[in-house]
Coordinates of C-alpha atoms and ligand atoms in Angstrom, one line a residue:
M1216 CA -65.9 -19.6 12.4
S1217 CA -66.6 -15.8 10.7
T1218 CA -62.9 -14.6 10.7
L1219 CA -60.6 -16.3 8.1
I1220 CA -57.0 -15.9 8.3
S1221 CA -54.4 -16.1 5.5
R1222 CA -50.9 -17.2 6.1
N1223 CA -47.8 -16.7 5.1
P1224 CA -46.7 -20.2 3.2
A1225 CA -43.4 -19.3 3.4
T1226 CA -43.0 -18.2 7.1
G1227 CA -46.2 -19.3 9.1
E1228 CA -47.0 -15.7 9.7
I1229 CA -50.1 -14.3 9.6
I1230 CA -51.1 -11.7 7.3
Q1231 CA -54.4 -11.1 7.4
E1232 CA -58.0 -11.4 9.8
I1233 CA -60.3 -11.4 7.4
Q1234 CA -64.4 -10.8 8.1
L1235 CA -66.1 -13.4 6.3
T1236 CA -69.2 -12.6 4.9
S1237 CA -72.7 -15.4 5.4
V1238 CA -74.7 -17.0 3.8
E1239 CA -77.6 -15.1 4.6
S1240 CA -75.9 -11.9 3.3
M1241 CA -75.5 -13.2 -0.1
T1242 CA -79.7 -12.2 -1.2
E1243 CA -78.8 -8.5 -0.2
I1244 CA -75.8 -8.2 -2.4
F1245 CA -77.3 -9.7 -4.8
E1246 CA -80.4 -7.2 -5.1
R1247 CA -77.3 -4.5 -4.9
A1248 CA -75.3 -6.0 -7.7
Q1249 CA -79.0 -5.9 -9.5
S1250 CA -79.9 -2.9 -8.9
A1251 CA -76.2 -1.5 -9.6
Q1252 CA -75.8 -3.5 -13.1
K1253 CA -79.0 -2.0 -14.2
Q1254 CA -77.6 1.2 -15.0
W1255 CA -74.1 0.5 -15.8
A1256 CA -74.9 -1.7 -18.2
N1257 CA -77.1 1.9 -19.7
V1258 CA -73.7 3.5 -19.4
P1259 CA -72.4 3.3 -22.8
A1260 CA -69.3 0.6 -23.6
K1261 CA -67.3 3.4 -24.9
K1262 CA -67.9 5.1 -21.7
R1263 CA -67.7 1.7 -19.4
A1264 CA -63.9 1.4 -20.9
S1265 CA -62.9 4.6 -20.5
Y1266 CA -62.3 3.4 -16.7
L1267 CA -60.3 0.5 -17.7
L1268 CA -57.9 3.7 -18.2
Q1269 CA -59.0 4.7 -14.8
L1270 CA -58.0 1.0 -13.7
R1271 CA -55.2 1.2 -15.7
E1272 CA -53.4 4.4 -13.9
V1273 CA -54.6 2.9 -9.9
L1274 CA -53.1 -0.2 -10.9
V1275 CA -49.7 1.1 -12.1
Q1276 CA -49.4 3.4 -8.7
R1277 CA -50.5 0.6 -6.9
A1278 CA -48.2 -1.8 -8.1
D1279 CA -45.3 -2.1 -5.6
E1280 CA -48.1 -3.0 -2.2
L1281 CA -49.7 -5.3 -4.9
I1282 CA -46.8 -7.1 -5.5
D1283 CA -46.1 -7.0 -2.2
I1284 CA -49.2 -8.9 -0.7
I1285 CA -49.6 -11.5 -4.5
S1286 CA -45.6 -12.9 -3.0
R1287 CA -46.8 -13.3 0.7
E1288 CA -50.0 -14.1 0.6
N1289 CA -48.8 -16.4 -2.6
G1290 CA -45.7 -17.5 -1.6
K1291 CA -44.4 -16.7 -5.8
P1292 CA -41.1 -14.9 -6.2
Q1293 CA -41.4 -10.4 -6.5
F1294 CA -40.8 -10.8 -10.3
E1295 CA -43.2 -13.5 -10.9
A1296 CA -46.2 -11.4 -8.6
L1297 CA -44.7 -8.4 -11.6
S1298 CA -44.6 -9.8 -14.4
N1299 CA -46.7 -12.3 -14.3
E1300 CA -50.3 -10.9 -12.6
I1301 CA -49.3 -6.7 -12.9
I1302 CA -47.8 -6.5 -15.9
P1303 CA -50.3 -8.6 -17.8
S1304 CA -53.5 -6.9 -16.4
A1305 CA -52.1 -3.5 -17.4
D1306 CA -51.9 -5.1 -20.7
L1307 CA -55.2 -7.2 -20.7
L1308 CA -57.0 -2.8 -19.1
T1309 CA -54.7 -1.6 -22.8
F1310 CA -55.9 -4.6 -25.0
F1311 CA -60.1 -3.6 -23.5
A1312 CA -60.2 -0.3 -23.7
K1313 CA -58.8 0.0 -26.5
N1314 CA -60.9 -3.3 -27.8
A1315 CA -64.3 -3.6 -26.9
P1316 CA -66.5 -0.9 -27.2
R1317 CA -65.9 -2.4 -31.6
V1318 CA -65.7 -5.7 -30.5
L1319 CA -69.5 -5.3 -28.8
K1320 CA -70.7 -3.1 -31.4
D1321 CA -73.4 -4.9 -33.8
Q1322 CA -72.8 -6.8 -35.7
R1323 CA -74.3 -6.9 -39.5
I1324 CA -74.9 -10.6 -41.2
P1325 CA -75.0 -11.5 -44.9
L1326 CA -78.5 -13.3 -45.5
V1327 CA -78.7 -16.1 -48.5
L1328 CA -82.2 -15.5 -49.8
M1329 CA -83.9 -12.5 -47.6
K1330 CA -82.1 -9.5 -49.9
H1331 CA -84.6 -7.3 -48.5
R1332 CA -84.5 -7.8 -45.2
R1333 CA -81.5 -7.5 -42.3
S1334 CA -80.6 -9.3 -39.6
D1335 CA -77.6 -7.9 -37.0
L1336 CA -76.2 -9.1 -33.5
N1337 CA -76.9 -7.4 -30.8
Y1338 CA -75.2 -8.6 -27.8
W1339 CA -75.9 -7.1 -24.6
P1340 CA -75.0 -8.0 -21.0
I1341 CA -75.9 -10.7 -18.4
G1342 CA -76.9 -9.0 -15.4
V1343 CA -74.4 -10.6 -12.4
V1344 CA -72.2 -12.4 -13.0
A1345 CA -70.4 -14.3 -10.8
V1346 CA -66.7 -15.3 -10.9
I1347 CA -64.7 -18.0 -8.3
S1348 CA -61.1 -18.0 -8.7
P1349 CA -58.3 -20.0 -7.5
W1350 CA -55.0 -19.1 -5.8
N1351 CA -51.9 -19.7 -8.1
Y1352 CA -53.1 -16.5 -9.7
P1353 CA -55.1 -15.2 -7.3
F1354 CA -54.3 -11.3 -8.8
L1355 CA -54.2 -12.0 -12.9
L1356 CA -57.2 -14.4 -13.2
P1357 CA -59.8 -13.2 -11.7
F1358 CA -58.8 -9.6 -12.7
A1359 CA -59.5 -10.6 -15.8
D1360 CA -62.8 -12.4 -16.4
I1361 CA -63.8 -9.1 -14.3
V1362 CA -62.2 -6.4 -16.3
M1363 CA -64.3 -8.3 -19.1
A1364 CA -67.4 -8.7 -17.4
L1365 CA -67.6 -5.2 -16.3
V1366 CA -67.0 -3.8 -19.9
A1367 CA -69.3 -5.6 -21.5
G1368 CA -71.8 -4.0 -18.8
N1369 CA -72.8 -6.8 -15.7
A1370 CA -72.2 -6.6 -12.4
V1371 CA -69.7 -8.7 -10.6
I1372 CA -69.6 -10.7 -7.8
F1373 CA -66.4 -12.0 -6.7
K1374 CA -65.3 -14.8 -4.3
P1375 CA -61.5 -15.0 -4.1
S1376 CA -59.9 -18.5 -3.3
E1377 CA -60.4 -18.5 0.6
V1378 CA -56.3 -18.8 0.8
T1379 CA -55.5 -15.5 -1.3
P1380 CA -59.0 -12.8 0.5
S1381 CA -55.8 -10.3 1.0
V1382 CA -55.6 -9.5 -3.4
G1383 CA -59.7 -10.5 -3.3
L1384 CA -59.6 -7.5 -1.4
R1385 CA -57.6 -5.5 -3.9
I1386 CA -58.7 -5.9 -6.7
Q1387 CA -62.3 -4.6 -4.7
D1388 CA -60.2 -1.0 -3.9
I1389 CA -58.0 -0.5 -6.8
C1390 CA -62.0 -0.6 -9.0
S1391 CA -63.3 1.1 -6.5
E1392 CA -60.3 3.8 -5.8
A1393 CA -60.0 3.7 -9.5
G1394 CA -64.4 5.8 -9.5
L1395 CA -66.1 2.1 -10.3
P1396 CA -69.5 2.5 -9.8
P1397 CA -70.7 1.5 -6.8
F1398 CA -72.2 -2.4 -6.7
V1399 CA -71.2 -3.2 -10.1
L1400 CA -67.4 -4.9 -8.4
Q1401 CA -69.1 -7.7 -4.9
T1402 CA -66.2 -9.0 -3.3
V1403 CA -67.1 -11.8 -1.1
I1404 CA -64.4 -14.0 1.0
G1405 CA -64.7 -17.7 2.7
T1406 CA -64.6 -21.5 1.5
G1407 CA -66.6 -23.2 -1.0
D1408 CA -69.7 -23.0 0.9
L1409 CA -70.3 -19.4 -0.1
G1410 CA -68.8 -19.9 -3.6
A1411 CA -72.2 -23.1 -3.7
A1412 CA -74.6 -20.7 -2.1
L1413 CA -73.1 -17.9 -4.6
I1414 CA -74.0 -20.2 -7.2
D1415 CA -78.2 -20.6 -5.4
K1416 CA -78.5 -16.7 -5.8
K1417 CA -78.9 -17.8 -9.7
P1418 CA -76.6 -15.6 -11.3
G1419 CA -76.9 -14.8 -15.8
K1420 CA -73.3 -17.1 -15.9
I1421 CA -70.8 -18.9 -13.7
F1422 CA -67.0 -18.1 -14.1
F1423 CA -65.4 -21.0 -12.8
T1424 CA -61.4 -21.2 -12.3
G1425 CA -59.6 -23.8 -10.6
S1426 CA -59.4 -27.4 -10.2
V1427 CA -61.8 -30.6 -12.0
A1428 CA -63.3 -32.4 -9.1
T1429 CA -64.5 -28.4 -7.7
G1430 CA -65.5 -27.6 -11.8
K1431 CA -67.8 -31.4 -11.9
K1432 CA -69.8 -29.8 -8.4
V1433 CA -70.2 -25.8 -10.4
M1434 CA -71.3 -27.8 -13.4
E1435 CA -74.0 -29.6 -11.3
A1436 CA -75.3 -27.0 -9.1
A1437 CA -74.8 -24.4 -12.6
A1438 CA -77.2 -26.8 -14.0
R1439 CA -80.1 -26.9 -11.5
H1440 CA -80.5 -23.7 -11.6
L1441 CA -80.0 -23.7 -15.7
I1442 CA -77.5 -21.9 -16.1
P1443 CA -74.7 -21.2 -17.8
V1444 CA -71.2 -21.4 -16.7
N1445 CA -66.9 -20.5 -18.4
L1446 CA -64.3 -23.8 -16.7
E1447 CA -61.1 -22.9 -16.5
L1448 CA -60.1 -26.0 -15.4
G1449 CA -56.2 -28.3 -14.4
G1450 CA -53.9 -29.1 -17.2
K1451 CA -51.0 -31.3 -17.6
D1452 CA -49.1 -29.7 -20.1
A1453 CA -46.9 -31.8 -22.5
M1454 CA -43.6 -30.3 -23.9
I1455 CA -42.1 -32.0 -26.9
V1456 CA -38.4 -31.3 -28.1
L1457 CA -37.6 -32.7 -31.2
P1458 CA -34.6 -34.0 -32.6
D1459 CA -32.6 -30.4 -34.2
A1460 CA -33.4 -28.2 -30.9
D1461 CA -30.8 -26.0 -29.0
L1462 CA -30.7 -27.8 -26.3
D1463 CA -29.7 -24.7 -24.3
Y1464 CA -32.7 -23.1 -25.2
A1465 CA -35.4 -26.4 -24.6
T1466 CA -33.6 -26.5 -21.3
S1467 CA -34.2 -23.7 -20.2
A1468 CA -37.7 -23.6 -21.5
A1469 CA -37.8 -26.4 -20.0
L1470 CA -37.0 -24.9 -16.9
W1471 CA -39.2 -22.0 -16.7
G1472 CA -42.1 -24.2 -17.8
S1473 CA -42.0 -26.4 -15.8
M1474 CA -41.5 -25.2 -11.6
S1475 CA -42.5 -21.3 -12.2
N1476 CA -44.6 -20.7 -9.7
S1477 CA -44.0 -23.7 -8.0
G1478 CA -45.2 -26.0 -10.9
Q1479 CA -49.0 -24.2 -9.5
I1480 CA -49.5 -23.4 -12.9
C1481 CA -52.4 -25.1 -14.7
A1482 CA -49.8 -24.4 -17.8
S1483 CA -47.1 -25.8 -15.8
V1484 CA -45.1 -27.6 -18.1
E1485 CA -45.6 -31.4 -16.6
R1486 CA -44.7 -33.8 -19.4
I1487 CA -41.7 -33.7 -21.3
L1488 CA -41.1 -35.5 -24.6
V1489 CA -37.8 -35.1 -26.2
H1490 CA -36.9 -37.4 -28.8
E1491 CA -34.7 -40.4 -27.8
R1492 CA -31.2 -39.5 -29.2
I1493 CA -30.8 -36.5 -27.6
K1494 CA -32.4 -37.6 -24.0
E1495 CA -29.2 -37.1 -22.2
P1496 CA -27.1 -34.1 -22.7
F1497 CA -30.9 -32.8 -23.0
M1498 CA -31.9 -34.4 -18.9
E1499 CA -28.4 -33.8 -18.6
L1500 CA -28.3 -30.0 -19.1
L1501 CA -31.8 -29.4 -17.5
K1502 CA -30.8 -31.2 -13.9
A1503 CA -27.1 -28.9 -14.2
K1504 CA -29.7 -26.1 -14.2
I1505 CA -31.9 -26.6 -11.2
R1506 CA -29.5 -27.0 -9.4
L1507 CA -28.9 -23.4 -10.2
L1508 CA -32.6 -21.9 -8.7
R1509 CA -32.1 -20.9 -5.4
Q1510 CA -35.4 -21.6 -3.8
G1511 CA -37.0 -20.1 -0.7
P1512 CA -39.0 -17.2 0.6
S1513 CA -38.9 -13.6 -2.1
V1514 CA -36.9 -11.7 -0.2
D1515 CA -36.0 -8.3 -2.2
G1516 CA -36.5 -10.0 -5.4
R1517 CA -33.7 -13.1 -4.6
N1518 CA -35.4 -15.9 -4.9
D1519 CA -36.6 -18.3 -7.5
I1520 CA -38.9 -20.4 -6.3
G1521 CA -41.1 -20.4 -3.8
P1522 CA -42.8 -22.3 -0.9
I1523 CA -45.7 -24.8 -1.8
T1524 CA -48.9 -22.4 -1.1
L1525 CA -51.6 -24.8 0.0
E1526 CA -50.8 -27.4 2.6
K1527 CA -53.5 -30.3 1.1
Q1528 CA -51.2 -29.8 -2.8
K1529 CA -48.0 -31.2 -0.1
S1530 CA -50.0 -35.1 -0.2
I1531 CA -50.6 -35.0 -3.7
Y1532 CA -47.3 -34.8 -4.2
S1533 CA -46.5 -37.2 -1.4
Q1534 CA -49.0 -40.1 -3.3
Q1535 CA -48.4 -39.8 -7.1
M1536 CA -43.5 -39.7 -6.0
E1537 CA -44.4 -43.0 -4.0
E1538 CA -46.4 -44.7 -7.0
A1539 CA -43.7 -43.2 -9.1
K1540 CA -41.0 -45.5 -7.3
A1541 CA -43.0 -48.4 -6.7
K1542 CA -43.0 -48.1 -10.7
G1543 CA -39.4 -48.3 -11.0
A1544 CA -39.6 -44.4 -11.9
T1545 CA -35.9 -42.4 -11.9
F1546 CA -35.6 -39.1 -9.7
E1547 CA -32.9 -38.1 -11.9
I1548 CA -33.3 -34.8 -8.9
G1549 CA -35.0 -33.7 -6.3
G1550 CA -37.9 -35.3 -5.0
E1551 CA -37.2 -34.5 -1.8
F1552 CA -39.5 -32.0 1.6
S1553 CA -37.2 -29.7 3.0
S1554 CA -36.9 -29.9 7.2
D1555 CA -39.9 -27.9 7.6
R1556 CA -42.1 -29.0 4.6
R1557 CA -42.7 -25.8 3.1
Y1558 CA -40.2 -26.3 -0.4
L1559 CA -40.0 -29.9 -2.5
A1560 CA -37.5 -29.7 -4.3
P1561 CA -37.6 -29.2 -8.1
T1562 CA -38.3 -32.7 -8.9
L1563 CA -36.7 -34.3 -11.9
V1564 CA -38.3 -38.1 -12.8
S1565 CA -37.9 -40.8 -15.5
G1566 CA -38.6 -43.5 -17.3
Q1567 CA -41.5 -45.1 -20.0
E1568 CA -43.0 -46.9 -16.9
I1569 CA -44.3 -44.0 -15.3
E1570 CA -47.0 -42.9 -19.1
E1571 CA -49.4 -44.8 -16.7
T1572 CA -49.0 -43.4 -13.1
S1573 CA -50.3 -40.8 -12.1
I1574 CA -47.0 -39.1 -12.1
Y1575 CA -47.4 -38.7 -15.9
Q1576 CA -51.4 -38.1 -16.0
E1577 CA -52.9 -36.7 -13.4
E1578 CA -52.3 -33.2 -12.4
T1579 CA -49.7 -33.0 -10.1
F1580 CA -49.6 -28.5 -9.4
G1581 CA -45.7 -29.0 -8.3
P1582 CA -42.3 -28.2 -9.1
V1583 CA -43.0 -31.2 -10.6
A1584 CA -42.0 -32.4 -13.9
A1585 CA -41.8 -35.9 -15.5
I1586 CA -39.9 -37.3 -19.2
T1587 CA -40.2 -40.0 -21.0
T1588 CA -38.6 -39.9 -24.7
F1589 CA -40.5 -40.7 -27.6
K1590 CA -38.9 -41.8 -31.6
S1591 CA -40.9 -39.7 -34.0
V1592 CA -42.7 -38.0 -34.7
A1593 CA -46.3 -39.3 -34.3
E1594 CA -45.8 -41.2 -31.1
A1595 CA -45.1 -37.9 -29.2
I1596 CA -48.6 -36.8 -30.6
E1597 CA -50.3 -39.7 -29.2
K1598 CA -48.3 -39.6 -25.8
A1599 CA -49.6 -36.0 -25.9
N1600 CA -52.7 -36.8 -26.9
H1601 CA -53.3 -39.3 -24.1
N1602 CA -54.2 -37.9 -21.3
R1603 CA -57.9 -36.7 -20.0
Y1604 CA -56.3 -32.5 -20.5
G1605 CA -55.8 -30.5 -22.8
L1606 CA -54.7 -26.9 -22.2
L1607 CA -51.8 -26.0 -24.1
A1608 CA -48.8 -28.1 -25.2
S1609 CA -45.4 -26.6 -26.8
I1610 CA -43.1 -28.2 -29.2
I1611 CA -39.9 -26.8 -29.0
T1612 CA -38.1 -27.2 -32.4
K1613 CA -35.7 -25.2 -36.0
N1614 CA -38.6 -27.1 -37.8
I1615 CA -41.7 -24.6 -37.6
P1616 CA -43.4 -25.8 -40.5
L1617 CA -43.2 -29.2 -38.5
A1618 CA -43.9 -28.4 -35.4
E1619 CA -46.9 -26.2 -37.2
D1620 CA -48.2 -29.5 -38.8
M1621 CA -47.7 -31.4 -35.1
A1622 CA -49.5 -28.1 -33.2
R1623 CA -52.7 -29.1 -35.8
Q1624 CA -52.8 -32.4 -34.4
L1625 CA -52.4 -31.2 -30.6
E1626 CA -56.0 -31.6 -28.7
V1627 CA -55.3 -28.7 -26.4
G1628 CA -56.3 -25.3 -26.3
T1629 CA -53.2 -23.7 -26.8
V1630 CA -50.3 -25.2 -28.4
T1631 CA -46.4 -22.8 -28.1
I1632 CA -43.9 -23.3 -30.3
N1633 CA -40.3 -21.4 -28.8
E1634 CA -42.1 -20.7 -26.1
V1635 CA -44.1 -22.3 -22.8
V1636 CA -46.8 -20.9 -20.5
Y1637 CA -46.6 -17.6 -21.1
T1638 CA -49.1 -16.8 -23.5
A1639 CA -52.1 -17.8 -21.0
G1640 CA -50.8 -13.4 -19.7
L1641 CA -51.1 -12.7 -23.1
G1642 CA -55.3 -10.0 -22.9
E1643 CA -55.4 -10.9 -26.8
T1644 CA -55.1 -14.1 -27.2
P1645 CA -57.8 -16.5 -26.8
W1646 CA -57.2 -18.8 -22.9
G1647 CA -59.6 -21.9 -22.2
G1648 CA -58.9 -25.9 -22.8
V1649 CA -60.3 -29.2 -24.2
K1650 CA -61.2 -31.8 -22.7
D1651 CA -61.2 -32.3 -18.8
S1652 CA -59.0 -28.8 -19.0
G1653 CA -62.7 -27.0 -19.7
F1654 CA -64.7 -25.2 -22.3
G1655 CA -65.3 -21.1 -23.3
R1656 CA -62.4 -18.8 -22.9
T1657 CA -61.3 -16.2 -21.6
H1658 CA -58.6 -13.2 -23.5
S1659 CA -59.4 -12.0 -26.3
E1660 CA -62.5 -11.2 -28.7
A1661 CA -63.5 -14.6 -28.3
G1662 CA -63.0 -14.0 -25.1
L1663 CA -65.2 -11.2 -24.0
Y1664 CA -68.0 -12.6 -26.0
E1665 CA -68.6 -15.2 -23.3
F1666 CA -70.0 -12.3 -21.4
V1667 CA -72.5 -11.4 -23.0
N1668 CA -75.7 -12.8 -24.9
V1669 CA -77.1 -12.0 -28.6
R1670 CA -80.1 -10.7 -29.4
H1671 CA -80.7 -11.4 -33.6
I1672 CA -82.3 -8.3 -34.6
H1673 CA -84.4 -9.1 -38.2
K1674 CA -85.8 -6.3 -39.9
P1675 CA -87.1 -5.3 -43.2
R1676 CA -84.2 -3.2 -45.3
S1677 CA -86.5 -0.4 -44.9
S1678 CA -89.8 1.1 -44.0
W1679 CA -91.8 0.9 -47.7
L1680 CA -90.9 -2.8 -47.9
Y1681 CA -94.2 -3.9 -46.1
F1682 CA -95.3 -7.2 -48.2
K1683 CA -97.4 -10.2 -46.1
S1684 CA -94.9 -12.8 -46.6
P1685 CA -95.1 -15.6 -49.0
W1686 CA -94.6 -18.6 -46.9
W1687 CA -98.0 -18.2 -44.5
F1688 CA -100.9 -19.4 -44.5
P1689 CA -102.6 -20.4 -47.5
Y1690 CA -101.2 -22.8 -48.5
T1691 CA -102.2 -23.6 -51.9
T1692 CA -100.4 -24.4 -55.1
F1693 CA -98.9 -21.6 -56.8
Q1694 CA -97.4 -21.3 -54.0
Y1695 CA -95.6 -25.1 -53.9
I1696 CA -95.6 -25.0 -57.8
T1697 CA -93.2 -21.4 -56.4
F1698 CA -91.3 -22.4 -54.1
R1699 CA -90.2 -26.1 -55.4
L1700 CA -88.9 -24.1 -58.8
L1701 CA -87.2 -21.9 -55.8
L1702 CA -85.6 -24.4 -54.6
N1703 CA -83.6 -25.1 -58.3
L1704 CA -81.4 -21.3 -57.6
Y1705 CA -79.4 -23.8 -55.1
R1706 CA -78.1 -26.2 -58.2
R1707 CA -74.8 -26.3 -58.9
S1708 CA -74.7 -24.8 -62.5
W1709 CA -76.6 -21.6 -63.3
V1710 CA -78.2 -23.5 -66.8
E1711 CA -79.8 -25.2 -64.3
K1712 CA -80.9 -22.1 -62.3
I1713 CA -82.0 -19.9 -65.4
K1714 CA -84.0 -22.9 -67.1
I1715 CA -86.9 -22.6 -64.8
F1716 CA -86.2 -19.1 -64.6
P1717 CA -89.5 -18.2 -66.6
H1718 CA -91.7 -21.4 -65.2
F1719 CA -90.8 -20.2 -61.8
L1720 CA -91.8 -15.6 -62.7
W1721 CA -95.0 -16.9 -64.5
N1722 CA -96.3 -18.8 -61.4
F1723 CA -94.6 -16.5 -58.7
I1724 CA -97.4 -13.9 -60.8
Q1725 CA -99.9 -16.5 -60.4
F1726 CA -99.5 -16.4 -56.9
I1727 CA -99.0 -13.4 -56.1
K1728 CA -102.3 -12.1 -58.5
L1729 CA -105.0 -14.5 -57.7
E1730 CA -104.2 -15.8 -54.6
K1731 CA -104.3 -13.2 -51.3
R1732 CA -102.1 -14.1 -48.5
L1733 CA -104.3 -14.4 -44.8
Ligands
LIG407 P1 -60.9 -25.3 -6.1 O1 -61.5 -26.1 -7.3 O2 -60.4 -25.9 -5.5 O3 -60.8 -23.7 -6.3 C1 -61.3 -23.1 -6.9 C2 -62.4 -22.2 -6.0 O4 -63.5 -22.4 -6.2 C3 -62.4 -21.2 -4.7 O5 -62.4 -19.8 -5.1 C4 -62.9 -22.5 -3.5 O6 -64.2 -21.3 -2.8 C5 -64.3 -22.4 -4.8 N1 -64.7 -23.6 -4.5 C6 -64.5 -24.4 -3.9 N2 -65.5 -25.4 -4.4 C7 -66.4 -24.8 -4.4 C8 -68.2 -25.3 -4.3 N3 -68.7 -26.7 -4.0 N4 -69.0 -23.9 -4.8 C9 -68.5 -23.2 -6.1 N5 -66.9 -22.6 -5.7 C10 -66.2 -23.5 -4.9 O7 -58.6 -24.4 -6.7 P2 -57.8 -23.7 -5.8 O8 -57.4 -25.6 -5.5 O9 -58.6 -22.6 -5.1 O10 -56.9 -23.8 -7.8 C11 -56.1 -24.5 -8.2 C12 -56.8 -25.3 -8.9 O11 -57.1 -25.0 -10.0 C13 -55.6 -26.2 -10.2 O12 -56.5 -27.0 -11.0 C14 -55.4 -25.6 -11.4 O13 -55.0 -26.2 -12.8 C15 -56.5 -24.6 -11.9 N6 -56.7 -23.3 -12.5 C16 -56.7 -23.3 -13.6 C17 -56.8 -22.6 -14.9 C18 -56.5 -22.5 -15.8 O14 -56.9 -20.7 -16.7 N7 -57.3 -23.8 -16.8 C19 -55.8 -21.6 -14.1 C20 -55.4 -21.4 -12.5 C21 -55.4 -22.9 -12.1

């Protein structure tokens, strides 16, 4: 097999037949990246940031074409391709074009004791980094990592998902059109084997977004070469609806949070925890709204939910739904595939008996939400945390101080209050998880630091401050006493600190005067 055929999941139509990158060519690709990176790293950060503005211009000019290919290859509605992928990408470019040069500038560290010396942090590019990405946000996710890697002075070898290779190639196209130097970004096309071959070339760091199972393989392979990794993995995100919540607002948030992109979002609302007092009206209103959703292929922006992108995902839905049924779960709505099996009807499953089943504990990654109830805030927090994932959680309430207090107890990377999912698209704020959702951050200043090495530069404050350090050889009695007295500076009381001063000074003078440092 030397080509990859990409298809529209709504129709089966062939979108493109693409040449696979051979494993043998990876050595040459890697060498080209290394040599391009050396020159790119010498371009001042301000100049590198100016390329991002040029890239933004190309992105906006070619937006319609990009929206079309994202929607056709992934299946998501065109509106989602625009609002959840292209606009956040333009916003992210704006943020990093403006802020990256400042964030990447050297930083002074104030020293407590060593006042005659100075320490600076110097951020320098890692080198050649690998970006390996999934298909559910085929544009925004890799694009964000690529932009941050490039502005930090790295070269990137990018492997898009084999499910959405055409979108990956469009990213390469717009970067070239924006005038980025040749080979600072190279896109390789292939399946997991090619991803593994890329890791074996020993990039400086791997930025992986995908499933927990593959994340573990990536980390294992990286460990063999001692390569650092950023892992952005799956989620089983909980939405907690407190009894004071506005039901219209809460159900709309639950609807969009669980069903947009057909629920194929790492941060999708997959568990809805509703206070028992409002469960019935909440459920009825949510079901009524689900009935109004238009599911079908994306044509002229007239659908809300597209098809299931990946065939193998459907067996996960079936297995989880069957297990839940067997345990006595109530299927409030949905639960069936369309006759051509391209769609799963938006599904709501309820019942306390599902809490230990896979539909409630494992990632579904589809248009399915599981609803259970709670009696108290403490119970809601405990239930939300009782999961191996920790990506995002949301709280819907009018009581913001209470929600903030709850947020601080949730074991996740992000908590949104009266919002869902969308901060994954903000360039300014960090994105990433804890527990099985992975580690490391992307987006934001914190994310940018993932793309650089830190070099600590320690130096005299001035060139005339040039004397041998008092802790160098030889070790002597005066030296010991001087240092022992010095320790008193760390006492709490000022009296204790000052009391030793004459003694200290006398010893110090003897030490300096009598003892010659080697
Ligand atoms: P996946 O793990 O199957 O594949 C991800 C990428 O890894 C693909 O490009 C694939 O070709 C590559 N790959 C596969 N095997 C590899 C190997 N051995 N070595 C190197 N690369 C290899 O995931 P997917 O199905 O594409 O995406 C869905 C998953 O991604 C879900 O679990 C979802 O939650 C997660 N995801 C997480 C985030 C986040 O920000 N945390 C965002 C989007 C998706």
